[in-house]
Amino acid sequence: VLNDGESLIVSSLFGDGIDPLRNQIISFTKSTQWYGELIPATYVRLRDKVQNVAAGGEREFLYWKEYQDMAMDCGILDDNSLKIATIFLNDLGVLRHFGDSDHFHTHKSHVSHKQSLRNVVFISLAWIVDVMKALFRRDRSALATFFEYGRDADKTMLLRVKRLLTYGVLHSSLIPFIWPEVTTWRGTD
């Protein structure tokens, strides 16, 4: 804990207290266990590749196999090194991966790997924020009303909306109604 949990008085208006805060942060950072350690060149190459793909704006995520191939091209050749590199890049905010990277060797599920979040490495963190905002917006009653009373009333779709509202389970057929600007998921089969 920095400064034994004590607050520092800082004025962003006049700049008072900024230098002591900066000095304490630098001192604390230098005292951490891994400060000064070199980052493996393979991790730097993987970070750069991921950032280049993300900067292209064509992809919001990579499937694990694509990411794994990218890592191999960067010299990360074994599963343990890939796991460590993924955690490192996740912690840096370069990417977001939900789950344990070694689950692909042992994971057995009724959900196909293409549908599992564990099989996805998100490379556009801004896109994740937009998705979450759309997914958790409060009013879904208009969507339920559309499928219940609309011109194209559809009981199956209404049940899917109710499942989303009740259990938080999103059926892929609802995606165009939740995110109308996304008609197809880029990068998918």
Coordinates of N, CA, C and O in Angstrom, one line a residue:
V1 N 0.9 -1.2 0.0 CA 0.0 0.0 0.0 C 0.9 1.2 0.0 O 1.8 1.3 0.8
L2 N 0.6 2.1 -0.9 CA 1.4 3.4 -1.0 C 1.2 4.3 0.2 O 0.0 4.5 0.6
N3 N 2.2 4.8 0.8 CA 2.2 5.7 1.9 C 1.4 5.2 3.1 O 0.7 6.0 3.7
D4 N 1.5 3.9 3.3 CA 0.7 3.3 4.4 C -0.8 3.6 4.4 O -1.4 3.7 5.4
G5 N -1.3 3.9 3.2 CA -2.7 4.2 3.1 C -3.1 5.6 3.4 O -4.3 6.0 3.3
E6 N -2.1 6.4 3.7 CA -2.4 7.8 4.0 C -2.6 8.6 2.7 O -1.9 8.4 1.7
S7 N -3.5 9.5 2.7 CA -3.7 10.4 1.6 C -2.7 11.5 1.5 O -2.2 11.9 2.5
L8 N -2.5 11.9 0.3 CA -1.6 13.1 0.0 C -2.5 14.2 -0.5 O -3.4 14.0 -1.3
I9 N -2.2 15.4 0.0 CA -3.0 16.5 -0.4 C -2.5 17.0 -1.7 O -1.3 17.3 -1.8
V10 N -3.3 17.1 -2.7 CA -2.9 17.5 -4.1 C -4.0 18.5 -4.6 O -5.2 18.2 -4.4
S11 N -3.5 19.5 -5.3 CA -4.4 20.4 -5.9 C -4.1 20.4 -7.4 O -3.1 20.8 -7.9
S12 N -5.1 19.9 -8.1 CA -5.0 19.9 -9.6 C -5.1 21.3 -10.2 O -4.6 21.6 -11.3
L13 N -5.7 22.2 -9.4 CA -5.9 23.6 -9.9 C -4.6 24.4 -9.8 O -4.3 25.1 -10.7
F14 N -3.9 24.2 -8.7 CA -2.7 25.0 -8.5 C -1.4 24.2 -8.6 O -0.3 24.7 -8.6
G15 N -1.6 22.9 -8.7 CA -0.4 22.0 -8.8 C 0.3 21.7 -7.5 O 1.4 21.1 -7.5
D16 N -0.3 22.1 -6.4 CA 0.3 21.8 -5.1 C 0.3 20.3 -4.8 O -0.7 19.6 -5.1
G17 N 1.4 19.8 -4.3 CA 1.5 18.4 -3.9 C 1.7 17.4 -5.0 O 1.9 16.2 -4.8
I18 N 1.8 17.9 -6.3 CA 2.1 17.0 -7.4 C 3.5 16.3 -7.3 O 3.6 15.1 -7.5
D19 N 4.5 17.1 -7.0 CA 5.9 16.6 -7.0 C 6.0 15.5 -5.9 O 6.6 14.5 -6.1
P20 N 5.5 15.7 -4.6 CA 5.6 14.7 -3.6 C 4.8 13.4 -4.1 O 5.3 12.3 -3.8
L21 N 3.7 13.6 -4.7 CA 2.9 12.4 -5.2 C 3.7 11.7 -6.2 O 3.8 10.5 -6.2
R22 N 4.2 12.4 -7.2 CA 5.0 11.8 -8.3 C 6.2 11.0 -7.7 O 6.5 9.9 -8.0
N23 N 6.9 11.6 -6.7 CA 8.1 11.0 -6.1 C 7.7 9.7 -5.4 O 8.4 8.7 -5.4
Q24 N 6.6 9.8 -4.6 CA 6.1 8.6 -3.9 C 5.7 7.4 -4.9 O 6.0 6.3 -4.6
I25 N 5.1 7.8 -6.0 CA 4.7 6.8 -6.9 C 5.9 6.2 -7.6 O 6.0 4.9 -7.7
I26 N 6.9 7.0 -7.9 CA 8.1 6.5 -8.5 C 8.9 5.6 -7.5 O 9.3 4.5 -7.9
S27 N 9.0 6.0 -6.3 CA 9.7 5.2 -5.3 C 9.0 3.9 -5.0 O 9.6 2.8 -4.9
F28 N 7.6 3.9 -5.0 CA 6.9 2.7 -4.8 C 7.0 1.8 -5.9 O 7.3 0.6 -5.8
T29 N 7.0 2.3 -7.2 CA 7.1 1.5 -8.4 C 8.5 0.8 -8.4 O 8.6 -0.4 -8.7
K30 N 9.5 1.5 -8.0 CA 10.9 1.0 -8.0 C 11.1 -0.1 -7.0 O 11.9 -1.0 -7.1
S31 N 10.2 -0.1 -5.9 CA 10.3 -1.1 -4.9 C 9.6 -2.4 -5.2 O 9.7 -3.4 -4.4
T32 N 8.8 -2.4 -6.3 CA 8.1 -3.6 -6.6 C 9.0 -4.7 -7.1 O 10.1 -4.5 -7.6
Q33 N 8.5 -5.9 -7.0 CA 9.4 -7.1 -7.2 C 9.9 -7.2 -8.6 O 11.1 -7.5 -8.8
W34 N 9.2 -6.8 -9.6 CA 9.6 -7.0 -11.0 C 10.1 -5.7 -11.7 O 10.5 -5.8 -12.8
Y35 N 10.3 -4.7 -10.9 CA 10.7 -3.4 -11.5 C 12.2 -3.6 -12.0 O 13.0 -4.2 -11.4
G36 N 12.4 -3.2 -13.2 CA 13.7 -3.3 -13.9 C 13.9 -4.6 -14.6 O 14.9 -4.7 -15.4
E37 N 13.0 -5.5 -14.5 CA 13.1 -6.7 -15.3 C 12.8 -6.4 -16.8 O 12.0 -5.6 -17.1
L38 N 13.6 -7.0 -17.6 CA 13.3 -6.8 -19.1 C 12.1 -7.6 -19.5 O 11.9 -8.8 -19.0
I39 N 11.4 -7.1 -20.4 CA 10.3 -7.8 -21.0 C 10.8 -8.6 -22.2 O 11.5 -8.1 -23.0
P40 N 10.5 -9.9 -22.2 CA 11.0 -10.8 -23.3 C 10.6 -10.2 -24.7 O 9.5 -9.7 -24.9
A41 N 11.5 -10.2 -25.6 CA 11.3 -9.7 -26.9 C 10.1 -10.4 -27.6 O 9.4 -9.8 -28.4
T42 N 9.9 -11.7 -27.3 CA 8.7 -12.4 -27.9 C 7.4 -11.7 -27.4 O 6.5 -11.6 -28.2
Y43 N 7.3 -11.3 -26.2 CA 6.1 -10.6 -25.7 C 5.9 -9.3 -26.4 O 4.8 -8.9 -26.7
V44 N 7.0 -8.6 -26.6 CA 7.0 -7.3 -27.2 C 6.5 -7.4 -28.7 O 5.6 -6.7 -29.1
R45 N 7.0 -8.5 -29.3 CA 6.6 -8.7 -30.7 C 5.1 -9.1 -30.8 O 4.4 -8.6 -31.6
L46 N 4.6 -9.9 -29.8 CA 3.2 -10.3 -29.8 C 2.4 -9.1 -29.5 O 1.3 -8.9 -30.1
R47 N 2.8 -8.3 -28.5 CA 2.1 -7.0 -28.2 C 1.9 -6.1 -29.5 O 0.8 -5.7 -29.8
D48 N 3.0 -6.0 -30.2 CA 3.0 -5.1 -31.4 C 2.1 -5.7 -32.4 O 1.3 -5.0 -33.1
K49 N 2.1 -7.0 -32.6 CA 1.3 -7.6 -33.6 C -0.2 -7.5 -33.3 O -1.0 -7.1 -34.1
V50 N -0.5 -7.7 -32.0 CA -1.9 -7.5 -31.6 C -2.4 -6.1 -31.7 O -3.5 -5.8 -32.2
Q51 N -1.5 -5.1 -31.4 CA -1.9 -3.7 -31.5 C -2.0 -3.3 -32.9 O -2.9 -2.5 -33.3
N52 N -1.2 -3.9 -33.8 CA -1.3 -3.6 -35.3 C -2.7 -4.1 -35.8 O -3.3 -3.4 -36.6
V53 N -3.0 -5.3 -35.5 CA -4.3 -5.8 -35.9 C -5.5 -5.0 -35.4 O -6.4 -4.6 -36.1
A54 N -5.4 -4.6 -34.1 CA -6.4 -3.8 -33.5 C -6.5 -2.4 -34.2 O -7.6 -1.9 -34.4
A55 N -5.4 -1.8 -34.5 CA -5.3 -0.5 -35.1 C -5.9 -0.5 -36.5 O -6.4 0.5 -36.9
G56 N -5.9 -1.7 -37.1 CA -6.4 -1.8 -38.5 C -8.0 -1.6 -38.5 O -8.5 -1.2 -39.5
G57 N -8.6 -1.8 -37.3 CA -10.0 -1.5 -37.2 C -10.9 -2.6 -37.8 O -12.1 -2.4 -37.8
E58 N -10.3 -3.6 -38.4 CA -11.1 -4.6 -39.0 C -11.6 -5.7 -38.1 O -12.5 -6.5 -38.4
R59 N -10.9 -5.9 -37.0 CA -11.2 -7.0 -36.1 C -11.3 -6.5 -34.7 O -10.5 -5.6 -34.2
E60 N -12.3 -7.0 -34.0 CA -12.5 -6.7 -32.6 C -11.9 -7.8 -31.7 O -11.6 -7.5 -30.5
F61 N -11.8 -9.0 -32.2 CA -11.3 -10.1 -31.5 C -10.6 -11.1 -32.4 O -10.8 -11.0 -33.6
L62 N -9.9 -12.0 -31.8 CA -9.3 -13.1 -32.5 C -9.7 -14.4 -31.8 O -9.9 -14.4 -30.6
Y63 N -9.9 -15.4 -32.6 CA -10.1 -16.7 -32.0 C -8.8 -17.2 -31.4 O -7.7 -16.8 -31.9
W64 N -8.9 -18.0 -30.4 CA -7.7 -18.5 -29.7 C -6.7 -19.1 -30.7 O -5.5 -18.8 -30.6
K65 N -7.1 -19.9 -31.6 CA -6.2 -20.5 -32.6 C -5.4 -19.4 -33.4 O -4.2 -19.5 -33.6
E66 N -6.1 -18.4 -33.8 CA -5.5 -17.3 -34.5 C -4.4 -16.6 -33.6 O -3.3 -16.3 -34.1
Y67 N -4.8 -16.4 -32.4 CA -3.9 -15.7 -31.4 C -2.7 -16.6 -31.2 O -1.6 -16.2 -31.1
Q68 N -3.0 -17.9 -31.0 CA -1.9 -18.9 -30.7 C -0.9 -18.9 -31.9 O 0.3 -18.9 -31.7
D69 N -1.5 -18.9 -33.1 CA -0.6 -18.9 -34.3 C 0.2 -17.6 -34.4 O 1.4 -17.6 -34.7
M70 N -0.4 -16.5 -34.0 CA 0.3 -15.2 -34.0 C 1.4 -15.2 -33.0 O 2.5 -14.8 -33.3
A71 N 1.2 -15.8 -31.8 CA 2.2 -16.0 -30.8 C 3.3 -16.9 -31.3 O 4.5 -16.6 -31.0
M72 N 3.0 -17.9 -31.9 CA 4.0 -18.8 -32.5 C 4.9 -18.1 -33.5 O 6.2 -18.2 -33.5
D73 N 4.3 -17.2 -34.3 CA 5.1 -16.4 -35.3 C 6.0 -15.5 -34.5 O 7.0 -15.1 -35.1
C74 N 5.7 -15.1 -33.3 CA 6.5 -14.2 -32.5 C 7.6 -14.9 -31.7 O 8.3 -14.3 -31.0
G75 N 7.6 -16.3 -31.7 CA 8.5 -17.1 -31.0 C 8.1 -17.6 -29.7 O 8.9 -18.1 -28.9
I76 N 6.8 -17.5 -29.4 CA 6.2 -18.1 -28.2 C 5.7 -19.4 -28.5 O 4.6 -19.6 -29.2
L77 N 6.5 -20.5 -28.2 CA 6.3 -21.8 -28.8 C 5.6 -22.8 -27.9 O 5.1 -23.8 -28.4
D78 N 5.5 -22.6 -26.6 CA 4.9 -23.6 -25.7 C 3.7 -23.0 -25.0 O 3.6 -21.8 -24.8
D79 N 2.9 -23.9 -24.5 CA 1.6 -23.4 -23.8 C 1.8 -22.6 -22.6 O 1.1 -21.6 -22.4
N80 N 2.8 -23.0 -21.8 CA 3.1 -22.2 -20.6 C 3.5 -20.8 -20.9 O 3.1 -19.8 -20.2
S81 N 4.4 -20.6 -21.9 CA 4.9 -19.3 -22.3 C 3.7 -18.5 -22.8 O 3.6 -17.3 -22.5
L82 N 2.8 -19.1 -23.6 CA 1.7 -18.4 -24.1 C 0.8 -18.0 -23.0 O 0.2 -16.9 -23.0
K83 N 0.6 -18.8 -22.0 CA -0.3 -18.5 -20.9 C 0.3 -17.2 -20.2 O -0.5 -16.3 -19.9
I84 N 1.6 -17.2 -19.9 CA 2.2 -16.1 -19.2 C 2.1 -14.8 -20.0 O 1.8 -13.8 -19.5
A85 N 2.4 -14.9 -21.3 CA 2.3 -13.8 -22.2 C 0.9 -13.2 -22.3 O 0.7 -12.0 -22.2
T86 N -0.1 -14.1 -22.3 CA -1.5 -13.7 -22.4 C -1.8 -12.9 -21.1 O -2.5 -11.9 -21.1
I87 N -1.5 -13.5 -19.9 CA -1.8 -12.8 -18.7 C -1.1 -11.5 -18.6 O -1.7 -10.5 -18.2
F88 N 0.2 -11.4 -19.1 CA 0.9 -10.2 -19.1 C 0.2 -9.1 -20.0 O 0.0 -8.0 -19.5
L89 N -0.1 -9.5 -21.2 CA -0.8 -8.5 -22.1 C -2.2 -8.2 -21.6 O -2.6 -7.0 -21.8
N90 N -2.8 -9.1 -20.9 CA -4.1 -8.8 -20.3 C -4.0 -7.8 -19.2 O -4.7 -6.8 -19.2
D91 N -3.0 -8.0 -18.4 CA -2.7 -7.0 -17.3 C -2.3 -5.6 -17.8 O -2.6 -4.6 -17.1
L92 N -1.6 -5.6 -18.9 CA -1.2 -4.3 -19.5 C -2.4 -3.6 -20.2 O -2.3 -2.4 -20.5
G93 N -3.5 -4.3 -20.4 CA -4.6 -3.7 -21.1 C -4.5 -3.7 -22.6 O -5.2 -3.0 -23.3
V94 N -3.6 -4.5 -23.2 CA -3.4 -4.7 -24.6 C -4.5 -5.5 -25.2 O -5.0 -5.3 -26.3
L95 N -5.0 -6.5 -24.4 CA -6.0 -7.4 -24.8 C -6.8 -7.8 -23.6 O -6.5 -7.5 -22.5
R96 N -7.9 -8.5 -23.9 CA -8.7 -9.1 -22.8 C -9.0 -10.5 -23.1 O -9.6 -10.8 -24.2
H97 N -8.7 -11.4 -22.2 CA -9.0 -12.8 -22.4 C -9.7 -13.3 -21.1 O -9.1 -13.1 -20.0
F98 N -10.9 -13.9 -21.3 CA -11.6 -14.3 -20.2 C -11.4 -15.8 -20.0 O -12.0 -16.6 -20.8
G99 N -10.7 -16.2 -19.1 CA -10.5 -17.6 -18.8 C -9.0 -18.0 -18.8 O -8.2 -17.2 -19.0
D100 N -8.8 -19.2 -18.6 CA -7.5 -19.8 -18.4 C -7.1 -20.3 -19.8 O -7.8 -21.1 -20.4
S101 N -5.9 -19.9 -20.2 CA -5.4 -20.2 -21.6 C -5.1 -21.7 -21.8 O -5.1 -22.2 -22.9
D102 N -5.0 -22.5 -20.7 CA -4.7 -23.9 -20.9 C -6.0 -24.8 -21.0 O -5.9 -26.0 -21.0
H103 N -7.2 -24.1 -20.9 CA -8.4 -24.9 -20.9 C -8.7 -25.6 -22.2 O -9.5 -26.5 -22.3
F104 N -8.0 -25.2 -23.3 CA -8.3 -25.8 -24.6 C -7.8 -27.3 -24.7 O -8.2 -28.0 -25.5
H105 N -6.9 -27.6 -23.8 CA -6.4 -29.0 -23.9 C -7.3 -29.9 -23.1 O -7.3 -31.1 -23.3
T106 N -8.0 -29.4 -22.1 CA -8.8 -30.2 -21.2 C -10.3 -29.9 -21.2 O -11.1 -30.7 -20.8
H107 N -10.7 -28.7 -21.8 CA -12.1 -28.2 -21.7 C -13.0 -29.1 -22.5 O -12.8 -29.2 -23.7
K108 N -14.0 -29.6 -21.9 CA -15.1 -30.3 -22.6 C -16.4 -29.6 -22.2 O -16.7 -29.5 -21.0
S109 N -17.1 -29.2 -23.2 CA -18.3 -28.5 -22.9 C -19.3 -28.7 -24.0 O -19.0 -29.0 -25.1
H110 N -20.6 -28.5 -23.7 CA -21.7 -28.6 -24.7 C -21.6 -27.3 -25.6 O -22.2 -27.3 -26.7
V111 N -21.0 -26.3 -25.1 CA -20.9 -25.1 -25.9 C -19.7 -25.2 -26.9 O -18.6 -25.6 -26.5
S112 N -19.9 -25.0 -28.2 CA -18.8 -25.2 -29.1 C -17.7 -24.1 -28.8 O -18.0 -23.1 -28.3
H113 N -16.5 -24.4 -29.2 CA -15.4 -23.5 -28.9 C -15.6 -22.2 -29.6 O -15.2 -21.1 -29.1
K114 N -16.3 -22.1 -30.7 CA -16.5 -20.8 -31.4 C -17.5 -20.0 -30.6 O -17.5 -18.8 -30.8
Q115 N -18.3 -20.6 -29.8 CA -19.3 -19.8 -29.0 C -18.8 -19.5 -27.6 O -19.5 -18.8 -26.9
S116 N -17.7 -20.0 -27.2 CA -17.2 -19.8 -25.8 C -16.3 -18.5 -25.7 O -15.5 -18.3 -26.6
L117 N -16.5 -17.7 -24.7 CA -15.7 -16.6 -24.5 C -14.2 -17.0 -24.2 O -13.3 -16.2 -24.5
R118 N -14.1 -18.2 -23.7 CA -12.7 -18.7 -23.5 C -11.9 -18.9 -24.8 O -10.7 -18.9 -24.8
N119 N -12.6 -18.9 -25.9 CA -12.0 -19.1 -27.2 C -11.8 -17.8 -27.9 O -11.4 -17.8 -29.1
V120 N -11.9 -16.7 -27.2 CA -11.8 -15.4 -27.8 C -10.8 -14.5 -27.1 O -10.8 -14.5 -25.9
V121 N -10.0 -13.9 -27.9 CA -9.1 -12.9 -27.3 C -9.5 -11.5 -27.9 O -9.5 -11.3 -29.1
F122 N -10.0 -10.7 -27.0 CA -10.5 -9.4 -27.4 C -9.4 -8.4 -27.6 O -8.6 -8.3 -26.7
I123 N -9.3 -7.8 -28.8 CA -8.2 -6.9 -29.0 C -8.6 -5.4 -29.1 O -7.8 -4.5 -29.2
S124 N -9.9 -5.2 -29.1 CA -10.5 -3.8 -29.1 C -11.3 -3.7 -27.8 O -12.4 -4.1 -27.6
L125 N -10.6 -3.1 -26.8 CA -11.2 -2.9 -25.5 C -12.3 -1.9 -25.5 O -13.3 -2.0 -24.8
A126 N -12.2 -0.9 -26.4 CA -13.3 0.1 -26.6 C -14.6 -0.6 -27.1 O -15.7 -0.3 -26.7
W127 N -14.4 -1.6 -28.0 CA -15.5 -2.4 -28.5 C -16.2 -3.1 -27.4 O -17.5 -3.2 -27.4
I128 N -15.5 -3.7 -26.5 CA -16.1 -4.4 -25.4 C -16.9 -3.5 -24.5 O -18.0 -3.9 -24.1
V129 N -16.4 -2.3 -24.3 CA -17.2 -1.3 -23.6 C -18.5 -1.0 -24.3 O -19.6 -1.0 -23.7
D130 N -18.5 -0.8 -25.6 CA -19.7 -0.5 -26.4 C -20.7 -1.7 -26.3 O -21.9 -1.5 -26.2
V131 N -20.1 -2.9 -26.4 CA -21.0 -4.1 -26.3 C -21.7 -4.2 -25.0 O -22.9 -4.4 -24.9
M132 N -20.9 -4.0 -23.9 CA -21.5 -4.1 -22.6 C -22.6 -3.0 -22.4 O -23.6 -3.2 -21.8
K133 N -22.3 -1.8 -22.9 CA -23.3 -0.7 -22.7 C -24.6 -1.1 -23.4 O -25.7 -0.9 -22.8
A134 N -24.5 -1.7 -24.6 CA -25.7 -2.1 -25.3 C -26.4 -3.3 -24.6 O -27.6 -3.3 -24.6
L135 N -25.6 -4.2 -24.1 CA -26.1 -5.4 -23.5 C -26.8 -5.1 -22.2 O -27.9 -5.7 -21.9
F136 N -26.3 -4.2 -21.4 CA -26.8 -3.9 -20.1 C -27.7 -2.7 -20.0 O -28.1 -2.3 -19.0
R137 N -28.1 -2.2 -21.2 CA -29.0 -1.0 -21.1 C -30.3 -1.5 -20.5 O -30.7 -2.7 -20.6
R138 N -30.9 -0.6 -19.8 CA -32.1 -1.0 -18.9 C -33.3 -1.5 -19.7 O -34.0 -2.4 -19.2
D139 N -33.7 -0.8 -20.7 CA -35.0 -1.0 -21.3 C -35.0 -2.0 -22.5 O -34.5 -1.6 -23.5
R140 N -35.5 -3.2 -22.2 CA -35.6 -4.2 -23.3 C -37.1 -4.5 -23.6 O -37.4 -5.3 -24.4
S141 N -37.9 -3.7 -22.9 CA -39.4 -4.0 -23.1 C -39.8 -3.7 -24.6 O -40.7 -4.4 -25.1
A142 N -39.2 -2.8 -25.2 CA -39.6 -2.5 -26.6 C -39.3 -3.7 -27.5 O -40.0 -4.0 -28.4
L143 N -38.2 -4.4 -27.2 CA -37.8 -5.6 -28.0 C -38.8 -6.7 -27.8 O -39.3 -7.3 -28.7
A144 N -39.2 -6.9 -26.5 CA -40.2 -7.9 -26.2 C -41.5 -7.6 -26.9 O -42.2 -8.4 -27.4
T145 N -41.9 -6.3 -26.8 CA -43.2 -5.9 -27.4 C -43.2 -6.1 -28.9 O -44.2 -6.5 -29.5
F146 N -42.0 -5.8 -29.5 CA -41.9 -6.0 -31.0 C -42.2 -7.4 -31.4 O -42.9 -7.7 -32.3
F147 N -41.6 -8.3 -30.6 CA -41.8 -9.8 -31.0 C -43.2 -10.3 -30.5 O -43.6 -11.3 -31.0
E148 N -43.8 -9.6 -29.6 CA -45.1 -10.1 -29.1 C -46.2 -9.6 -29.9 O -47.2 -10.3 -30.3
Y149 N -46.2 -8.3 -30.3 CA -47.3 -7.6 -30.9 C -47.0 -7.0 -32.3 O -47.9 -6.5 -33.0
G150 N -45.7 -7.0 -32.7 CA -45.3 -6.4 -33.9 C -45.9 -7.1 -35.1 O -46.5 -8.1 -35.1
R151 N -45.6 -6.4 -36.3 CA -46.1 -6.9 -37.5 C -45.6 -8.3 -37.8 O -46.4 -9.2 -38.3
D152 N -44.4 -8.6 -37.4 CA -43.9 -10.0 -37.6 C -43.7 -10.7 -36.2 O -42.7 -11.1 -35.8
A153 N -44.8 -10.7 -35.5 CA -44.8 -11.4 -34.1 C -44.2 -12.8 -34.3 O -44.5 -13.5 -35.2
D154 N -43.3 -13.1 -33.3 CA -42.5 -14.3 -33.4 C -42.4 -14.9 -32.0 O -41.6 -14.3 -31.2
K155 N -43.1 -16.0 -31.7 CA -43.0 -16.5 -30.3 C -41.7 -17.0 -30.0 O -41.2 -16.9 -28.8
T156 N -41.0 -17.6 -30.9 CA -39.6 -18.1 -30.6 C -38.7 -17.0 -30.2 O -38.0 -17.1 -29.3
M157 N -38.7 -15.9 -31.0 CA -37.9 -14.7 -30.7 C -38.3 -14.1 -29.4 O -37.5 -13.7 -28.6
L158 N -39.6 -14.1 -29.1 CA -40.1 -13.5 -27.8 C -39.5 -14.4 -26.7 O -39.1 -13.8 -25.7
L159 N -39.5 -15.7 -26.8 CA -38.9 -16.5 -25.8 C -37.4 -16.3 -25.6 O -36.9 -16.3 -24.4
R160 N -36.8 -16.0 -26.7 CA -35.3 -15.7 -26.6 C -35.1 -14.4 -25.9 O -34.1 -14.2 -25.1
V161 N -36.0 -13.4 -26.1 CA -35.9 -12.1 -25.4 C -36.1 -12.3 -24.0 O -35.4 -11.8 -23.1
K162 N -37.1 -13.1 -23.6 CA -37.5 -13.3 -22.2 C -36.3 -14.0 -21.5 O -36.0 -13.8 -20.4
R163 N -35.7 -15.0 -22.2 CA -34.5 -15.7 -21.6 C -33.4 -14.7 -21.4 O -32.7 -14.8 -20.4
L164 N -33.2 -13.7 -22.3 CA -32.2 -12.7 -22.1 C -32.5 -11.9 -20.9 O -31.6 -11.6 -20.0
L165 N -33.8 -11.4 -20.8 CA -34.2 -10.6 -19.7 C -34.1 -11.3 -18.4 O -33.7 -10.7 -17.3
T166 N -34.4 -12.6 -18.3 CA -34.5 -13.3 -17.1 C -33.2 -13.9 -16.7 O -32.8 -13.8 -15.5
Y167 N -32.5 -14.6 -17.6 CA -31.3 -15.3 -17.3 C -30.0 -14.7 -17.8 O -28.9 -15.2 -17.5
G168 N -30.1 -13.7 -18.7 CA -28.9 -13.1 -19.2 C -28.3 -13.9 -20.3 O -27.1 -13.7 -20.7
V169 N -29.1 -14.8 -20.9 CA -28.5 -15.7 -22.0 C -28.9 -15.0 -23.3 O -30.1 -14.9 -23.6
L170 N -27.9 -14.7 -24.1 CA -28.2 -14.0 -25.4 C -28.1 -15.0 -26.5 O -27.0 -15.6 -26.8
H171 N -29.2 -15.2 -27.3 CA -29.2 -16.0 -28.4 C -28.6 -15.2 -29.6 O -28.9 -14.0 -29.8
S172 N -27.8 -15.8 -30.5 CA -27.2 -15.1 -31.6 C -28.2 -14.4 -32.5 O -27.9 -13.4 -33.1
S173 N -29.4 -15.0 -32.6 CA -30.4 -14.4 -33.5 C -30.9 -13.0 -33.0 O -31.4 -12.2 -33.8
L174 N -30.6 -12.6 -31.7 CA -31.0 -11.3 -31.2 C -29.9 -10.2 -31.5 O -30.2 -9.1 -31.3
I175 N -28.7 -10.6 -31.9 CA -27.7 -9.7 -32.1 C -28.1 -8.5 -33.0 O -27.8 -7.4 -32.7
P176 N -28.7 -8.8 -34.2 CA -29.0 -7.7 -35.0 C -30.0 -6.7 -34.4 O -30.1 -5.5 -34.8
F177 N -30.8 -7.2 -33.4 CA -31.8 -6.3 -32.8 C -31.2 -5.5 -31.6 O -31.7 -4.4 -31.3
I178 N -30.1 -6.0 -31.0 CA -29.4 -5.3 -30.0 C -28.4 -4.4 -30.5 O -28.2 -3.2 -30.0
W179 N -27.7 -4.8 -31.5 CA -26.7 -4.0 -32.2 C -27.0 -3.9 -33.7 O -26.5 -4.6 -34.5
P180 N -28.0 -3.0 -34.1 CA -28.4 -3.0 -35.5 C -27.3 -2.7 -36.5 O -27.4 -3.1 -37.6
E181 N -26.3 -2.0 -36.0 CA -25.2 -1.6 -36.9 C -24.3 -2.8 -37.3 O -23.5 -2.8 -38.2
V182 N -24.4 -3.9 -36.5 CA -23.6 -5.1 -36.7 C -24.5 -6.1 -37.4 O -25.3 -6.8 -36.7
T183 N -24.4 -6.3 -38.7 CA -25.2 -7.3 -39.4 C -24.5 -8.6 -39.4 O -25.1 -9.7 -39.4
T184 N -23.2 -8.6 -39.5 CA -22.4 -9.9 -39.4 C -21.2 -9.6 -38.5 O -20.7 -8.5 -38.5
W185 N -20.8 -10.6 -37.8 CA -19.7 -10.5 -36.9 C -18.5 -10.7 -37.8 O -18.2 -11.7 -38.4
R186 N -17.7 -9.6 -37.8 CA -16.4 -9.7 -38.6 C -15.5 -10.7 -38.0 O -15.4 -10.8 -36.7
G187 N -14.8 -11.4 -38.8 CA -13.8 -12.4 -38.3 C -14.4 -13.7 -37.9 O -13.7 -14.5 -37.4
T188 N -15.6 -14.0 -38.2 CA -16.2 -15.2 -37.9 C -16.5 -16.0 -39.1 O -16.5 -15.5 -40.2
D189 N -16.8 -17.3 -38.9 CA -17.1 -18.2 -40.1 C -18.6 -17.9 -40.4 O -19.4 -17.7 -39.6

